[in-house]
PDB file of C-alpha atoms in Angstrom:
ATOM      1  CA  ARG A   1     250.727 178.478  40.020  1.00  0.00           C
ATOM      2  CA  TYR A   2     253.522 179.735  37.739  1.00  0.00           C
ATOM      3  CA  THR A   3     255.577 180.951  40.713  1.00  0.00           C
ATOM      4  CA  VAL A   4     255.315 177.595  42.485  1.00  0.00           C
ATOM      5  CA  THR A   5     256.256 175.725  39.309  1.00  0.00           C
ATOM      6  CA  GLU A   6     259.189 178.060  38.672  1.00  0.00           C
ATOM      7  CA  TRP A   7     260.354 177.701  42.282  1.00  0.00           C
ATOM      8  CA  PHE A   8     260.097 173.902  42.074  1.00  0.00           C
ATOM      9  CA  ASN A   9     262.062 173.812  38.786  1.00  0.00           C
ATOM     10  CA  LYS A  10     264.859 175.997  40.189  1.00  0.00           C
ATOM     11  CA  ARG A  11     264.967 173.877  43.335  1.00  0.00           C
ATOM     12  CA  GLN A  12     265.347 170.745  41.195  1.00  0.00           C
ATOM     13  CA  GLN A  13     268.129 172.405  39.183  1.00  0.00           C
ATOM     14  CA  VAL A  14     270.048 173.351  42.338  1.00  0.00           C
ATOM     15  CA  PHE A  15     269.525 169.845  43.705  1.00  0.00           C
ATOM     16  CA  GLN A  16     270.908 168.347  40.469  1.00  0.00           C
ATOM     17  CA  ALA A  17     273.959 170.656  40.695  1.00  0.00           C
ATOM     18  CA  ALA A  18     274.508 169.607  44.320  1.00  0.00           C
ATOM     19  CA  LEU A  19     274.329 165.963  43.264  1.00  0.00           C
ATOM     20  CA  MET A  20     276.940 166.644  40.594  1.00  0.00           C
ATOM     21  CA  ASP A  21     279.230 168.143  43.228  1.00  0.00           C
ATOM     22  CA  SER A  22     279.080 164.961  45.292  1.00  0.00           C
ATOM     23  CA  TYR A  23     279.196 162.716  42.207  1.00  0.00           C
ATOM     24  CA  VAL A  24     282.292 164.271  40.664  1.00  0.00           C
ATOM     25  CA  MET A  25     284.582 163.765  43.651  1.00  0.00           C
ATOM     26  CA  MET A  26     285.980 160.521  42.303  1.00  0.00           C
ATOM     27  CA  ASN A  27     289.489 159.120  42.219  1.00  0.00           C
ATOM     28  CA  ILE A  28     290.176 159.371  38.522  1.00  0.00           C
ATOM     29  CA  SER A  29     293.416 160.438  36.947  1.00  0.00           C
ATOM     30  CA  TYR A  30     293.962 163.907  35.583  1.00  0.00           C
ATOM     31  CA  ASP A  31     294.297 162.364  32.113  1.00  0.00           C
ATOM     32  CA  GLU A  32     290.859 160.729  32.289  1.00  0.00           C
ATOM     33  CA  VAL A  33     288.920 163.554  33.913  1.00  0.00           C
ATOM     34  CA  GLY A  34     287.880 165.198  30.624  1.00  0.00           C
ATOM     35  CA  LYS A  35     285.585 162.350  29.567  1.00  0.00           C
ATOM     36  CA  HIS A  36     283.999 162.240  33.000  1.00  0.00           C
ATOM     37  CA  ILE A  37     283.373 165.996  33.033  1.00  0.00           C
ATOM     38  CA  LYS A  38     281.796 165.920  29.554  1.00  0.00           C
ATOM     39  CA  ASN A  39     279.251 163.356  30.696  1.00  0.00           C
ATOM     40  CA  ALA A  40     278.441 165.358  33.815  1.00  0.00           C
ATOM     41  CA  LEU A  41     278.097 168.663  31.921  1.00  0.00           C
ATOM     42  CA  SER A  42     275.801 167.329  29.235  1.00  0.00           C
ATOM     43  CA  ALA A  43     273.152 166.640  31.905  1.00  0.00           C
ATOM     44  CA  PHE A  44     272.685 170.394  32.471  1.00  0.00           C
ATOM     45  CA  GLY A  45     271.161 171.315  29.142  1.00  0.00           C
ATOM     46  CA  LEU A  46     274.312 172.973  27.845  1.00  0.00           C
ATOM     47  CA  MET A  47     274.382 173.358  24.087  1.00  0.00           C
ATOM     48  CA  SER A  48     278.166 173.514  24.095  1.00  0.00           C
ATOM     49  CA  ALA A  49     280.921 173.438  26.676  1.00  0.00           C
ATOM     50  CA  ALA A  50     284.690 173.308  26.724  1.00  0.00           C
ATOM     51  CA  VAL A  51     286.975 172.715  29.694  1.00  0.00           C
ATOM     52  CA  VAL A  52     290.543 173.979  29.453  1.00  0.00           C
ATOM     53  CA  VAL A  53     293.165 173.169  32.082  1.00  0.00           C
ATOM     54  CA  TYR A  54     296.513 174.831  32.464  1.00  0.00           C
ATOM     55  CA  ASP A  55     299.656 172.776  32.139  1.00  0.00           C
ATOM     56  CA  ARG A  56     300.296 173.589  35.796  1.00  0.00           C
ATOM     57  CA  PRO A  57     297.635 174.876  38.181  1.00  0.00           C
ATOM     58  CA  THR A  58     298.307 178.473  39.193  1.00  0.00           C
ATOM     59  CA  GLU A  59     297.920 179.964  42.651  1.00  0.00           C
ATOM     60  CA  VAL A  60     296.242 183.355  42.811  1.00  0.00           C
ATOM     61  CA  ILE A  61     296.695 184.697  46.329  1.00  0.00           C
ATOM     62  CA  LYS A  62     295.023 188.105  46.020  1.00  0.00           C
ATOM     63  CA  PRO A  63     291.573 188.418  44.460  1.00  0.00           C
ATOM     64  CA  PHE A  64     291.521 190.365  41.184  1.00  0.00           C
ATOM     65  CA  GLU A  65     295.319 190.271  41.046  1.00  0.00           C
ATOM     66  CA  TYR A  66     296.783 190.620  37.547  1.00  0.00           C
ATOM     67  CA  PHE A  67     297.122 187.170  36.061  1.00  0.00           C
ATOM     68  CA  ASN A  68     299.561 186.185  33.326  1.00  0.00           C
ATOM     69  CA  GLN A  69     297.906 183.599  31.138  1.00  0.00           C
ATOM     70  CA  PRO A  70     300.098 180.473  30.951  1.00  0.00           C
ATOM     71  CA  GLN A  71     301.717 179.611  27.628  1.00  0.00           C
ATOM     72  CA  LYS A  72     300.447 176.044  27.684  1.00  0.00           C
ATOM     73  CA  ALA A  73     296.957 174.675  28.281  1.00  0.00           C
ATOM     74  CA  ILE A  74     295.022 171.589  27.293  1.00  0.00           C
ATOM     75  CA  LEU A  75     291.460 171.339  26.044  1.00  0.00           C
ATOM     76  CA  ILE A  76     290.349 168.231  27.947  1.00  0.00           C
ATOM     77  CA  SER A  77     286.614 168.251  27.365  1.00  0.00           C
ATOM     78  CA  TYR A  78     284.488 169.679  24.575  1.00  0.00           C
ATOM     79  CA  PHE A  79     281.126 169.166  22.983  1.00  0.00           C
ATOM     80  CA  ASP A  80     278.915 171.288  20.763  1.00  0.00           C
ATOM     81  CA  TYR A  81     275.354 170.185  20.118  1.00  0.00           C
ATOM     82  CA  SER A  82     274.173 173.629  18.975  1.00  0.00           C
ATOM     83  CA  LYS A  83     274.326 172.560  15.329  1.00  0.00           C
ATOM     84  CA  LYS A  84     272.007 169.615  14.951  1.00  0.00           C
ATOM     85  CA  ASP A  85     273.468 168.625  11.584  1.00  0.00           C
ATOM     86  CA  LYS A  86     277.081 168.522  12.808  1.00  0.00           C
ATOM     87  CA  PRO A  87     277.352 167.813  16.554  1.00  0.00           C
ATOM     88  CA  LYS A  88     280.976 167.776  17.722  1.00  0.00           C
ATOM     89  CA  GLU A  89     282.828 166.061  20.538  1.00  0.00           C
ATOM     90  CA  LEU A  90     286.479 166.014  21.514  1.00  0.00           C
ATOM     91  CA  LYS A  91     288.233 162.794  20.527  1.00  0.00           C
ATOM     92  CA  GLN A  92     291.499 163.469  22.377  1.00  0.00           C
ATOM     93  CA  PRO A  93     292.937 166.363  24.405  1.00  0.00           C
ATOM     94  CA  ILE A  94     294.386 169.279  22.431  1.00  0.00           C
ATOM     95  CA  GLU A  95     297.360 171.293  23.632  1.00  0.00           C
ATOM     96  CA  PHE A  96     297.447 175.000  22.735  1.00  0.00           C
ATOM     97  CA  ASN A  97     298.599 178.447  23.888  1.00  0.00           C
ATOM     98  CA  PRO A  98     295.745 180.188  25.758  1.00  0.00           C
ATOM     99  CA  ALA A  99     297.611 183.517  25.668  1.00  0.00           C
ATOM    100  CA  LYS A 100     296.835 183.596  21.920  1.00  0.00           C
ATOM    101  CA  GLY A 101     293.177 182.658  22.300  1.00  0.00           C
ATOM    102  CA  LEU A 102     290.805 181.002  24.754  1.00  0.00           C
ATOM    103  CA  PHE A 103     290.093 178.147  22.380  1.00  0.00           C
ATOM    104  CA  PRO A 104     292.435 176.169  20.088  1.00  0.00           C
ATOM    105  CA  ASP A 105     292.437 177.171  16.431  1.00  0.00           C
ATOM    106  CA  THR A 106     292.424 173.497  15.453  1.00  0.00           C
ATOM    107  CA  VAL A 107     288.770 173.169  16.491  1.00  0.00           C
ATOM    108  CA  PRO A 108     286.796 175.207  13.955  1.00  0.00           C
ATOM    109  CA  ASP A 109     283.377 176.776  14.399  1.00  0.00           C
ATOM    110  CA  TYR A 110     283.254 177.072  18.166  1.00  0.00           C
ATOM    111  CA  PRO A 111     280.140 179.127  18.933  1.00  0.00           C
ATOM    112  CA  ASP A 112     281.229 182.598  19.976  1.00  0.00           C
ATOM    113  CA  GLU A 113     277.761 183.969  20.553  1.00  0.00           C
ATOM    114  CA  GLY A 114     276.259 183.636  24.020  1.00  0.00           C
ATOM    115  CA  VAL A 115     279.285 181.844  25.479  1.00  0.00           C
ATOM    116  CA  VAL A 116     280.161 182.433  29.128  1.00  0.00           C
ATOM    117  CA  VAL A 117     283.742 181.974  30.373  1.00  0.00           C
ATOM    118  CA  MET A 118     284.264 181.053  34.027  1.00  0.00           C
ATOM    119  CA  SER A 119     287.529 180.472  35.866  1.00  0.00           C
ATOM    120  CA  LEU A 120     287.884 177.094  37.551  1.00  0.00           C
ATOM    121  CA  PHE A 121     289.149 177.758  41.065  1.00  0.00           C
ATOM    122  CA  HIS A 122     289.538 175.464  44.027  1.00  0.00           C
ATOM    123  CA  LYS A 123     290.331 177.804  46.923  1.00  0.00           C
ATOM    124  CA  THR A 124     293.248 179.901  45.615  1.00  0.00           C
ATOM    125  CA  ILE A 125     294.339 177.508  42.870  1.00  0.00           C
ATOM    126  CA  GLN A 126     293.150 178.146  39.331  1.00  0.00           C
ATOM    127  CA  TYR A 127     293.086 174.978  37.256  1.00  0.00           C
ATOM    128  CA  GLY A 128     291.842 176.578  34.060  1.00  0.00           C
ATOM    129  CA  TYR A 129     288.507 177.768  32.745  1.00  0.00           C
ATOM    130  CA  ILE A 130     285.267 176.588  31.269  1.00  0.00           C
ATOM    131  CA  LEU A 131     283.436 178.008  28.266  1.00  0.00           C
ATOM    132  CA  MET A 132     279.707 177.322  28.275  1.00  0.00           C
ATOM    133  CA  LYS A 133     276.780 178.131  26.056  1.00  0.00           C
ATOM    134  CA  ARG A 134     274.133 178.099  28.722  1.00  0.00           C
ATOM    135  CA  GLY A 135     270.992 176.070  28.514  1.00  0.00           C
ATOM    136  CA  PRO A 136     267.629 176.401  30.262  1.00  0.00           C
ATOM    137  CA  PHE A 137     269.010 176.209  33.814  1.00  0.00           C
ATOM    138  CA  ASP A 138     269.302 179.205  36.132  1.00  0.00           C
ATOM    139  CA  THR A 139     272.585 181.170  36.037  1.00  0.00           C
ATOM    140  CA  GLY A 140     273.348 180.278  39.663  1.00  0.00           C
ATOM    141  CA  VAL A 141     273.180 176.586  38.774  1.00  0.00           C
ATOM    142  CA  TYR A 142     275.955 177.039  36.210  1.00  0.00           C
ATOM    143  CA  ASP A 143     278.065 178.718  38.898  1.00  0.00           C
ATOM    144  CA  LEU A 144     277.587 175.594  41.019  1.00  0.00           C
ATOM    145  CA  VAL A 145     278.434 173.409  38.027  1.00  0.00           C
ATOM    146  CA  ALA A 146     281.699 175.339  37.460  1.00  0.00           C
ATOM    147  CA  LYS A 147     282.577 174.907  41.157  1.00  0.00           C
ATOM    148  CA  ALA A 148     281.878 171.163  40.890  1.00  0.00           C
ATOM    149  CA  VAL A 149     284.115 170.909  37.809  1.00  0.00           C
ATOM    150  CA  ALA A 150     286.882 172.779  39.669  1.00  0.00           C
ATOM    151  CA  SER A 151     286.489 170.426  42.637  1.00  0.00           C
ATOM    152  CA  GLN A 152     286.802 167.403  40.347  1.00  0.00           C
ATOM    153  CA  LEU A 153     289.888 168.869  38.675  1.00  0.00           C
ATOM    154  CA  HIS A 154     291.423 169.439  42.105  1.00  0.00           C
ATOM    155  CA  ALA A 155     290.586 165.904  43.270  1.00  0.00           C
ATOM    156  CA  SER A 156     291.946 164.387  40.042  1.00  0.00           C
ATOM    157  CA  TYR A 157     295.112 166.478  40.178  1.00  0.00           C
ATOM    158  CA  GLU A 158     295.775 165.483  43.798  1.00  0.00           C
ATOM    159  CA  TYR A 159     295.012 161.829  43.038  1.00  0.00           C
ATOM    160  CA  THR A 160     297.405 161.862  40.065  1.00  0.00           C
ATOM    161  CA  GLN A 161     300.131 163.475  42.195  1.00  0.00           C
ATOM    162  CA  ARG A 162     299.697 160.768  44.871  1.00  0.00           C
ATOM    163  CA  ILE A 163     300.004 158.041  42.213  1.00  0.00           C
ATOM    164  CA  LYS A 164     303.163 159.666  40.794  1.00  0.00           C
ATOM    165  CA  ASN A 165     304.674 159.936  44.285  1.00  0.00           C
ATOM    166  CA  LYS A 166     303.857 156.309  45.006  1.00  0.00           C
ATOM    167  CA  VAL A 167     305.490 155.195  41.744  1.00  0.00           C
ATOM    168  CA  SER A 168     308.552 157.321  42.501  1.00  0.00           C
ATOM    169  CA  ILE A 169     308.881 155.911  46.020  1.00  0.00           C
ATOM    170  CA  THR A 170     308.470 152.358  44.701  1.00  0.00           C
ATOM    171  CA  GLN A 171     311.202 152.937  42.108  1.00  0.00           C
ATOM    172  CA  ASP A 172     313.510 154.471  44.722  1.00  0.00           C
ATOM    173  CA  TYR A 173     312.887 151.521  47.035  1.00  0.00           C
ATOM    174  CA  ARG A 174     313.639 149.047  44.224  1.00  0.00           C
ATOM    175  CA  ILE A 175     316.945 150.817  43.425  1.00  0.00           C
ATOM    176  CA  LEU A 176     317.884 150.920  47.102  1.00  0.00           C
ATOM    177  CA  ASP A 177     317.010 147.243  47.510  1.00  0.00           C
ATOM    178  CA  GLU A 178     319.115 146.267  44.477  1.00  0.00           C
ATOM    179  CA  THR A 179     322.005 148.395  45.697  1.00  0.00           C
ATOM    180  CA  THR A 180     321.801 146.807  49.129  1.00  0.00           C
ATOM    181  CA  HIS A 181     321.841 143.286  47.673  1.00  0.00           C
ATOM    182  CA  ILE A 182     324.764 144.089  45.385  1.00  0.00           C
ATOM    183  CA  ASP A 183     326.639 145.711  48.265  1.00  0.00           C
ATOM    184  CA  TYR A 184     325.916 142.677  50.477  1.00  0.00           C
ATOM    185  CA  HIS A 185     327.249 140.228  47.869  1.00  0.00           C
ATOM    186  CA  ILE A 186     330.368 142.305  47.234  1.00  0.00           C
ATOM    187  CA  ARG A 187     331.156 142.513  50.947  1.00  0.00           C
ATOM    188  CA  LYS A 188     330.480 138.814  51.358  1.00  0.00           C
ATOM    189  CA  HIS A 189     333.110 137.933  48.746  1.00  0.00           C
ATOM    190  CA  LEU A 190     335.725 140.307  50.122  1.00  0.00           C
TER     191      LEU A 190
END
């Protein structure tokens, strides 16, 4: 009976992780993704988690290639429920230098015991990393969760880039339209 119950529980955990993967692929901006990820992560029994994204995603072409840590990263999502008397959540993103430490010094008392660090890759692009104090779920489930977070970061980054390109094209069109009208009126009066 224990084996069947254990199998069923692990199956449910994997199913929940698969649901997260399909749930996180939303069109939300890169600036708003931290709040969304925090809500998704808290459903997996994590006592604490932090998501750090690099200022610019980095392409790693060869596996296990030496990687220079960027000088600028942003803590976009963080919660720590391991201390019942003082639970903590991130109010706003925090910029810091990850080459000096994996976690910003401005957030005190981050649990350093039992924390797992996983890189957040989408194909060959590394968006950052996640620090997790695992909960009751199977280790493989947290791998799936990290992949889902990386997929959401990728989708949000691409969505934000499309919005920026659209704004840029609209501004260029407006300038061109104004220039054309001015040019037309000047030629008309000549």
